[in-house]
Short mmCIF file of C-alpha atoms and ligand atoms in Angstrom, two decimals:
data_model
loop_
_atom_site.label_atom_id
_atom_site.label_comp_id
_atom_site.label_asym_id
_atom_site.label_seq_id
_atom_site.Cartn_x
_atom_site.Cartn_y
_atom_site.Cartn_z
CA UNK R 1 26.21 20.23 144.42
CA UNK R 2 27.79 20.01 147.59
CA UNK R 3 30.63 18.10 146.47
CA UNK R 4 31.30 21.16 143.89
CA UNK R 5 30.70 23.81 146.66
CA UNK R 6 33.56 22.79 148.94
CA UNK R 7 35.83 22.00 145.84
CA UNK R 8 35.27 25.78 144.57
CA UNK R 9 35.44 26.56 148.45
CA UNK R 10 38.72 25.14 148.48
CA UNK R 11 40.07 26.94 145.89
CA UNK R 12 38.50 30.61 146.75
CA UNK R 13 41.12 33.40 146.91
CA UNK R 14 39.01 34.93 149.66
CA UNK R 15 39.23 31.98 151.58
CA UNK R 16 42.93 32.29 151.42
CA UNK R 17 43.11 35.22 153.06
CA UNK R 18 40.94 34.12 155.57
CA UNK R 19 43.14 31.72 156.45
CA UNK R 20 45.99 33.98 157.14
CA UNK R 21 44.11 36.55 159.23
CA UNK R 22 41.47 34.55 161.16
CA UNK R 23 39.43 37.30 159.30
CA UNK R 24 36.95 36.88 156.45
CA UNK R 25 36.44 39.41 153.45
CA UNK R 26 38.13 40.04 149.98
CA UNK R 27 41.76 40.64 148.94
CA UNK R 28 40.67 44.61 148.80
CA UNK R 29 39.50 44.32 152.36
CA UNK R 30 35.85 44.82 151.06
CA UNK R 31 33.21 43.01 152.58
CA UNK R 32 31.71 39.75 150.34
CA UNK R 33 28.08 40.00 149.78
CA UNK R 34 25.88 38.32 148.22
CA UNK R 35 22.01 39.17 147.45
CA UNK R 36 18.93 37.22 146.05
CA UNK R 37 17.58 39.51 143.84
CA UNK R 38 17.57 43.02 142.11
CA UNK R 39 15.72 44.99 144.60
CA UNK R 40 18.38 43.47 147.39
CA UNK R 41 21.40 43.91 144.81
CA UNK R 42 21.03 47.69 144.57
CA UNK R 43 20.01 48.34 148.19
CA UNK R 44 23.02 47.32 149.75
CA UNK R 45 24.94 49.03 147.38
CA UNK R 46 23.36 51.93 148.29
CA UNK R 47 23.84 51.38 152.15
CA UNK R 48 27.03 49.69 152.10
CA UNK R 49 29.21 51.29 149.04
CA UNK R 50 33.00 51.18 148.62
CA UNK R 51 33.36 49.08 151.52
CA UNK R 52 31.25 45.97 149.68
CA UNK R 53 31.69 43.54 146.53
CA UNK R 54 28.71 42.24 145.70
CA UNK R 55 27.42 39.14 144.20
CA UNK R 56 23.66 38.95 143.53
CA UNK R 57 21.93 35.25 142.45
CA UNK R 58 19.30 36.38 140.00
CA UNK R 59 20.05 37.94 137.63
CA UNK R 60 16.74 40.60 135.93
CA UNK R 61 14.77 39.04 133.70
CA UNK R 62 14.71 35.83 135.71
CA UNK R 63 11.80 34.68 138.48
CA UNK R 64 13.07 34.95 141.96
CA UNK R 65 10.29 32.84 143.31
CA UNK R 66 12.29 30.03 141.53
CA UNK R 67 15.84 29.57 140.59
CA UNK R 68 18.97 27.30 140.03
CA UNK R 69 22.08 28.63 141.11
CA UNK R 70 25.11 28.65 139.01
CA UNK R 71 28.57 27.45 139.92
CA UNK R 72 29.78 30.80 140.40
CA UNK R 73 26.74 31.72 142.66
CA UNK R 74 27.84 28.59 144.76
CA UNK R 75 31.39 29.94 145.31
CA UNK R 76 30.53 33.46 145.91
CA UNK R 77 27.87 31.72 149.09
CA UNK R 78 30.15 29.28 149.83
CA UNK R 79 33.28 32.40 150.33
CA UNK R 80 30.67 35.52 151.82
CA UNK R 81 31.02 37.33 154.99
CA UNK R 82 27.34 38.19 154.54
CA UNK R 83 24.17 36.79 152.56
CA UNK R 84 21.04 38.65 152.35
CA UNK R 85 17.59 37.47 151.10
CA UNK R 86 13.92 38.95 150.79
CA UNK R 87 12.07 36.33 153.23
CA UNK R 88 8.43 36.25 152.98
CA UNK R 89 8.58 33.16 150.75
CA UNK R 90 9.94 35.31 147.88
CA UNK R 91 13.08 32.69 147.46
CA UNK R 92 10.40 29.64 147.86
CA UNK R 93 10.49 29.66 151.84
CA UNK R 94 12.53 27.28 154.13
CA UNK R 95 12.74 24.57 151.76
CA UNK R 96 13.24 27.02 148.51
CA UNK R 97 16.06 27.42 146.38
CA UNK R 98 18.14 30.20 148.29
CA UNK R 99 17.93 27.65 151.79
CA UNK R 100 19.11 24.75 149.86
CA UNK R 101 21.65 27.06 148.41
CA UNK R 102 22.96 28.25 151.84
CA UNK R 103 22.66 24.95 153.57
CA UNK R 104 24.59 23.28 150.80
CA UNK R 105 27.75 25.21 151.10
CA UNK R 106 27.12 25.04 154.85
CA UNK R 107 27.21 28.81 155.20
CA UNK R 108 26.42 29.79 159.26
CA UNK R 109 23.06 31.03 160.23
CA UNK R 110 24.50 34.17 161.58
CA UNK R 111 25.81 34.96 157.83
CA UNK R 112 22.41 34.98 156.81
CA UNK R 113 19.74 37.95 156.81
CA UNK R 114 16.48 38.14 156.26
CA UNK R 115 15.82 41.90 155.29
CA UNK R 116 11.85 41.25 155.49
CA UNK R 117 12.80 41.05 159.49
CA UNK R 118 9.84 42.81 161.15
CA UNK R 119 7.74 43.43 158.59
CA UNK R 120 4.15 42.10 159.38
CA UNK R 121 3.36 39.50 156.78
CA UNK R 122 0.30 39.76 154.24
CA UNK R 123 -1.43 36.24 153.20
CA UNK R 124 -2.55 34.92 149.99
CA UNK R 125 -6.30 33.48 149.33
CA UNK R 126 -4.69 30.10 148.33
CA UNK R 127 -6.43 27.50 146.26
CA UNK R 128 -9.47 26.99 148.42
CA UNK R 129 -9.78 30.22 149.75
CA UNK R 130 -7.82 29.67 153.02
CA UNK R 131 -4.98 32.11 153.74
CA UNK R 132 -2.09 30.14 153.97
CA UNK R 133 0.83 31.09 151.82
CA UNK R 134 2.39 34.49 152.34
CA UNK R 135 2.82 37.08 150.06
CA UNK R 136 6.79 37.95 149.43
CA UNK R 137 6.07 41.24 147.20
CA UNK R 138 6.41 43.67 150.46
CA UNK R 139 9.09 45.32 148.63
CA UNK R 140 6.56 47.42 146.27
CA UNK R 141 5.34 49.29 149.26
CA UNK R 142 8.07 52.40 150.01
CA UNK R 143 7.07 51.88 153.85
CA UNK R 144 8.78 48.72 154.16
CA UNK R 145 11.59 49.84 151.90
CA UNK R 146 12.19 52.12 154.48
CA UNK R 147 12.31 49.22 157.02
CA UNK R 148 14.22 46.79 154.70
CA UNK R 149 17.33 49.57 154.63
CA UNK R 150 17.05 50.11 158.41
CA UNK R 151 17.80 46.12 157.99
CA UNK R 152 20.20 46.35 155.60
CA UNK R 153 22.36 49.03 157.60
CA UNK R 154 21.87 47.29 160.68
CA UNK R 155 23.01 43.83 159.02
CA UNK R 156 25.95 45.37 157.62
CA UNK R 157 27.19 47.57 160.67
CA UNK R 158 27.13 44.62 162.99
CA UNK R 159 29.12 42.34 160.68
CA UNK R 160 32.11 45.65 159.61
CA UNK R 161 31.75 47.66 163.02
CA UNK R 162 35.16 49.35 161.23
CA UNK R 163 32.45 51.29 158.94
CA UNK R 164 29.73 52.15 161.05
CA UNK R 165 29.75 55.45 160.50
CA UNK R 166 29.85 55.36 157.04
CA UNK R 167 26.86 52.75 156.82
CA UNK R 168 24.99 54.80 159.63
CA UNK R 169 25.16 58.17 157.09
CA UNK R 170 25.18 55.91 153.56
CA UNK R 171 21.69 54.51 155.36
CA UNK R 172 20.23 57.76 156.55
CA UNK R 173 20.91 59.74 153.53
CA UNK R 174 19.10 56.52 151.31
CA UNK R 175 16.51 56.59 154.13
CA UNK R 176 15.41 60.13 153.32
CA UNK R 177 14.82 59.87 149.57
CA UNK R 178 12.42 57.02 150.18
CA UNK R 179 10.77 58.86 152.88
CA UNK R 180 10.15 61.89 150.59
CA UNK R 181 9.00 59.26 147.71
CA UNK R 182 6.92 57.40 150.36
CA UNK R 183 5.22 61.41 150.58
CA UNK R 184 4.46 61.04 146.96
CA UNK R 185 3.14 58.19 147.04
CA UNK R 186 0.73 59.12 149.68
CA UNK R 187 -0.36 62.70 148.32
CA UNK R 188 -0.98 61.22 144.68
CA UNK R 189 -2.49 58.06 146.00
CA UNK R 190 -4.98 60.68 147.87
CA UNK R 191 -5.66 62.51 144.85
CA UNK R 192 -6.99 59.84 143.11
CA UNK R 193 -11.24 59.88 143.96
CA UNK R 194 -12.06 56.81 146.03
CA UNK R 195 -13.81 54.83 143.75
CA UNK R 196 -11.31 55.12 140.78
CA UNK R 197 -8.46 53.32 143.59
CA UNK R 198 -8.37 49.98 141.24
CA UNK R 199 -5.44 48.33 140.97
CA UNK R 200 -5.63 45.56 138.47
CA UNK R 201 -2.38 43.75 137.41
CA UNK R 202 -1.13 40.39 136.51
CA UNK R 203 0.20 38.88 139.52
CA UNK R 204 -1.37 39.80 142.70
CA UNK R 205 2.04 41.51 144.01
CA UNK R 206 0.49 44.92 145.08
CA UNK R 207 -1.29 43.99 148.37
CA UNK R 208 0.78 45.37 150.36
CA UNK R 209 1.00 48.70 148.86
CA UNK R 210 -2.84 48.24 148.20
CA UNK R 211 -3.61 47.87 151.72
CA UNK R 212 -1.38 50.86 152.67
CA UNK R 213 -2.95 53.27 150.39
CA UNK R 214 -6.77 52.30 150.48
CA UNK R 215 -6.45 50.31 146.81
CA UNK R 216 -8.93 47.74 145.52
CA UNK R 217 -6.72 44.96 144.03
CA UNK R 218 -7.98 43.14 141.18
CA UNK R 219 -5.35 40.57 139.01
CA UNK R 220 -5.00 37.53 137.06
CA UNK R 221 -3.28 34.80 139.08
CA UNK R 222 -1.88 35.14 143.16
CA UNK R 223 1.53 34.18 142.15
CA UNK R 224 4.03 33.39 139.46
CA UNK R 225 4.26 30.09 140.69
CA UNK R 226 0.95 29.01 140.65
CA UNK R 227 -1.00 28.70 136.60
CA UNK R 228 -0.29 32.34 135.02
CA UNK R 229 -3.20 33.31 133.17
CA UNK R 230 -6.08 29.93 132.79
CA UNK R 231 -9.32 30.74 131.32
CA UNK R 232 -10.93 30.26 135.30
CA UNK R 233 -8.63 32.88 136.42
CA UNK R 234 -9.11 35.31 133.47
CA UNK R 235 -13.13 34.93 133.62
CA UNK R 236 -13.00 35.93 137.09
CA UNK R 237 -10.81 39.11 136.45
CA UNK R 238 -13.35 40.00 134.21
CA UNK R 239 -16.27 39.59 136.27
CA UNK R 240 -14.07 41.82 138.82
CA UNK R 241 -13.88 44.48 135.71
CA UNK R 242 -17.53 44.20 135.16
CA UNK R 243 -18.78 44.99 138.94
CA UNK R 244 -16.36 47.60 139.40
CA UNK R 245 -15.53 50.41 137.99
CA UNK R 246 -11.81 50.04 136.50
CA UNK R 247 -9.81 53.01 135.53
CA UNK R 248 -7.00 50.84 133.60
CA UNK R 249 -5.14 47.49 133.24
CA UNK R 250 -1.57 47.41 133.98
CA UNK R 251 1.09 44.58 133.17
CA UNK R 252 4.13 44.13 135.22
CA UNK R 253 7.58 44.40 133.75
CA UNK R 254 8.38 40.67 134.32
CA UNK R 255 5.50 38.80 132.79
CA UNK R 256 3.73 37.38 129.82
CA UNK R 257 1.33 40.24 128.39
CA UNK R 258 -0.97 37.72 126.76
CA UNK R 259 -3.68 37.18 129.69
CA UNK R 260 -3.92 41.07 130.43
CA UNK R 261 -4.63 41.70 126.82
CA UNK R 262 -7.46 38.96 126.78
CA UNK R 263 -8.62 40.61 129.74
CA UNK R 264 -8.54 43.91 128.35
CA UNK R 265 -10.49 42.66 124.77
CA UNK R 266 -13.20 40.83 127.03
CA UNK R 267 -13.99 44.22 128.97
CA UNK R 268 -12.65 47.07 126.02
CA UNK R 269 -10.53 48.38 129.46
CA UNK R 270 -7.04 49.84 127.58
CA UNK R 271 -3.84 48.31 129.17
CA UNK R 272 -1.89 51.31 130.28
CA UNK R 273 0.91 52.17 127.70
CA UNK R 274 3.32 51.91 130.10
CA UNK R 275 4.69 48.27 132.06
CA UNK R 276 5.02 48.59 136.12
CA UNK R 277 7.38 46.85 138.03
CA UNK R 278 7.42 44.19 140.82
CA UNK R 279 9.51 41.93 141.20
CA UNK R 280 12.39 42.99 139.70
CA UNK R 281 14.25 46.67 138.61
CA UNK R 282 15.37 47.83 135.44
CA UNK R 283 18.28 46.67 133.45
CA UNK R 284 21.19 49.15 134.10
CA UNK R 285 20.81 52.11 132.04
CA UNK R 286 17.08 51.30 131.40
CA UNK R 287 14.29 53.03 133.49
CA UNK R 288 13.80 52.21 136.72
CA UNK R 289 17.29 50.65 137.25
CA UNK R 290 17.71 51.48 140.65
CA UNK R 291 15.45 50.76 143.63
CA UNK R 292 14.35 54.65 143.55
CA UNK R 293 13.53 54.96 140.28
CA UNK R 294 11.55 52.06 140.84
CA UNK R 295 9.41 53.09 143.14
CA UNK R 296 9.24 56.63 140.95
CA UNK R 297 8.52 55.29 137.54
CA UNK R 298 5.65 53.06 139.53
CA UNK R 299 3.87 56.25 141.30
CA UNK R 300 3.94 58.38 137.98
CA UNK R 301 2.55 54.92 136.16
CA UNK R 302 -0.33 53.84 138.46
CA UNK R 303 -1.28 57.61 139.45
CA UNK R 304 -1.35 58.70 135.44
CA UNK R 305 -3.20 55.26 134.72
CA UNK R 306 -5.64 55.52 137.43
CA UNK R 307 -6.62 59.47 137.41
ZN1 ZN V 401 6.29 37.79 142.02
#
């Protein structure tokens, strides 16, 4: 892999340029980006604009917890100004697929942001009930989106001081919508009667937005790495089901629908007609294909589901 990186390295137009100017970026002066994932993808477009090209690794409709770059994702690293990833063990952690990546084309640490910077991390129970992995799925919770673009604009208006201003005001103005969602969230979440705030879901990605709004989480498996869906982890969702009093089942956008619906025969609970997301937006020109639509298609889903 290595071997390919500097040969593609080699041949980059970007690095070209470089070369002439002692300055990085692409032949349109734009700043080279590249992203791990969705959420990230659209994020800095929003913050960054006209003044970025963008190159985001995977792709919807493919895990981010694991991933093999392609030879095109190795030559967009190898060439960018500026890599951002989720942190939080979302890309696998320190020895996951979007390290080796980086460390492979022997990109500089100071390239490389992690736009979970800050945010306090949440734990999963683990196998034997100690709390040792973390939980990357901070990203569902509109309070740390608001902190993940204050990242973002920070990032990019150290690396391209030029557009400051621009990033500053791009960054503010994306800052207020989620702010005014992040109300939304709050009022409906308080409309819903205490003991109907059940969350259940596939993967256990809602704790953080669970513990911000007073939910009970209830789900299948802790994460899409581990088994998705064995008969141990079903039989305990439905003992969950049982001893509490569930308003709905929801399935995520990005998983197999099988287990919930086993779950949902087992207890007669419906499965809300309506997917949520997690870990990944919509396809462009689908629902939900931006970061804010998102989070909006997920409050009007969960608050309809769960009144
Ligand atoms: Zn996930």
């Amino acid at each position: 892999m290595l071997g390919l990186a500097l040969l593609l390295s080699a041949c980059g137009k970007g690095n070209e340029k470089g070369n002439e100017d002692g300055k990085k970026g692409a032949d349109d002066g734009s700043l080279k980006v590249v992203t791990s994932f969705s959420i990230l993808d659209n994020m800095v477009k929003e913050i960054g604009k006209e003044h970025l090209s963008v190159h985001n690794l995977v792709p919807i409709g493919t895990d981010p917890h694991e991933y093999e770059p392609l030879p095109e994702d190795i030559k967009k690293a190898t060439d960018a100004d500026l890599l951002f990833y989720n942190g939080l063990n979302l890309e696998g952690g320190d020895s996951g697929w979007f390290h080796k990546l980086t460390d492979s084309v022997k990109q500089s640490d100071e390239h490389i942001y992690q736009v979970m910077e800050g945010v306090e991390p949440k734990y999963l129970k683990g196998e034997n009930g100690h709390e040792s992995e973390i939980n990357p799925h901070a990203f569902i919770d509109p309070n740390v989106g608001i902190k993940m673009a204050e990242n973002i604009r920070d990032a990019l208006m150290k690396a391209d001081s030029d557009h400051k201003g621009d990033y500053d005001k791009n960054a503010n103005d994306f800052i207020a919508k989620l702010k005014d969602i992040e109300k939304e969230y709050a009022e409906k979440f308080a409309e819903i009667p205490d003991e109907k705030r059940i969350l259940i879901t596939s993967e256990r990605a809602f704790q953080y937005l669970a513990d911000s709004y007073d939910i009970k989480e209830g789900y299948i498996w802790e994460i899409d790495t581990e088994e998705n869906g064995s008969p141990e982890q079903i039989k305990s969702l439905v003992k969950f089901i049982k001893d509490n009093p569930v308003p709905a089942l929801f399935v995520e956008s990005n998983v197999d629908t099988r287990p919930m619906e086993t779950v949902s025969k087992e207890t007669g609970i419906d499965i809300y007609k309506d997917y949520i997301f997690s870990d990944e937006i919509g396809k462009k020109g689908k629902p939900g294909d931006t970061y804010i639509k998102y989070l909006e298609w997920n409050i009007d889903k969960l608050y309809n589901g769960m009144k």
